Amino acid sequence: PDPLLFPPPNEPRNVVSPVVPMPEPPPRARRTDDVGGVLPTTRGPATVTTRSGNVGTTVSPGGGTGVAIQDGGMTTIIRPGLPPEQIPTPR
């Protein structure tokens, strides 16, 4: 046989591996203290509007704003003119 038309018997041939797409991870379970979540407080529900790490901002139905600081199993909500409030961190 002509060596230009047939590869030598011991040389590897060009093999293309199949491309297998990685599956998408399942969606993360939404926590109630994530953005858009609602924190139950003694003055009514407070909606989390922004979040960075363990600190978030909140807004209450009457328009009051505050800061929510998560520390393990407790979240402290600080609002202007009101005493700080601690609630169990929602899961």
Coordinates of C-alpha atoms in Angstrom, one line a residue:
P1 CA 0.0 0.0 0.0
D2 CA 1.0 3.6 -0.6
P3 CA 2.3 5.2 2.8
L4 CA 0.8 8.5 1.8
L5 CA -2.7 7.1 1.6
F6 CA -2.6 4.8 4.6
P7 CA -1.1 5.7 8.1
P8 CA 1.5 3.4 9.5
P9 CA -0.1 0.8 11.8
N10 CA 1.4 2.0 15.1
E11 CA 0.7 5.7 14.8
P12 CA -2.3 7.2 16.5
R13 CA -5.0 8.5 14.4
N14 CA -6.7 11.9 14.9
V15 CA -9.4 11.3 17.4
V16 CA -11.9 14.0 18.4
S17 CA -13.3 13.8 21.9
P18 CA -17.0 14.4 22.1
V19 CA -18.0 17.8 23.6
V20 CA -20.2 17.1 26.6
P21 CA -21.9 20.3 28.0
M22 CA -21.9 20.8 31.8
P23 CA -25.3 20.7 33.3
E24 CA -26.6 23.9 34.9
P25 CA -26.6 23.9 38.7
P26 CA -30.0 23.8 40.4
P27 CA -31.3 27.2 41.4
R28 CA -30.3 28.3 44.9
A29 CA -33.0 28.2 47.4
R30 CA -34.2 31.7 48.1
R31 CA -33.8 32.9 51.7
T32 CA -36.3 35.3 53.2
D33 CA -33.4 37.7 54.1
D34 CA -32.2 37.9 50.5
V35 CA -33.1 40.9 48.3
G36 CA -36.9 41.0 48.0
G37 CA -37.4 38.8 51.1
V38 CA -39.5 40.0 54.0
L39 CA -38.2 40.1 57.6
P40 CA -40.9 39.9 60.3
T41 CA -40.4 42.7 62.9
T42 CA -42.5 44.0 65.8
R43 CA -43.4 47.1 63.7
G44 CA -44.6 45.0 60.7
P45 CA -42.8 43.4 57.8
A46 CA -39.6 44.9 56.5
T47 CA -38.6 44.1 52.9
V48 CA -34.9 43.7 52.1
T49 CA -34.0 46.1 49.3
T50 CA -30.2 45.6 49.0
R51 CA -27.7 43.2 50.4
S52 CA -23.9 42.9 50.6
G53 CA -22.5 40.0 52.6
N54 CA -24.3 40.0 56.0
V55 CA -25.6 43.6 55.8
G56 CA -28.8 44.6 54.0
T57 CA -31.1 47.6 53.8
T58 CA -34.8 47.4 54.5
V59 CA -37.9 49.4 53.8
S60 CA -41.2 49.1 55.8
P61 CA -44.7 49.6 54.5
G62 CA -44.9 53.1 56.0
G63 CA -41.8 54.1 54.1
G64 CA -39.4 53.7 57.1
T65 CA -35.9 52.5 56.2
G66 CA -33.4 50.5 58.1
V67 CA -30.3 48.4 58.1
A68 CA -30.4 44.6 58.8
I69 CA -27.2 43.0 60.1
Q70 CA -27.1 39.2 60.1
D71 CA -24.9 37.6 62.7
G72 CA -25.3 33.8 62.7
G73 CA -28.7 32.9 64.0
M74 CA -29.8 36.5 64.8
T75 CA -30.4 39.5 62.6
T76 CA -30.3 43.0 64.1
I77 CA -32.5 45.6 62.5
I78 CA -31.5 49.3 63.1
R79 CA -34.0 52.0 62.2
P80 CA -33.6 55.8 62.7
G81 CA -35.3 57.0 65.9
L82 CA -36.2 53.5 67.1
P83 CA -34.3 51.0 69.4
P84 CA -32.5 48.2 67.6
E85 CA -34.5 45.1 67.2
Q86 CA -33.1 41.5 67.1
I87 CA -35.0 38.7 65.4
P88 CA -34.1 35.1 64.6
T89 CA -32.4 35.0 61.2
P90 CA -35.0 33.6 58.7
R91 CA -34.0 30.5 56.8

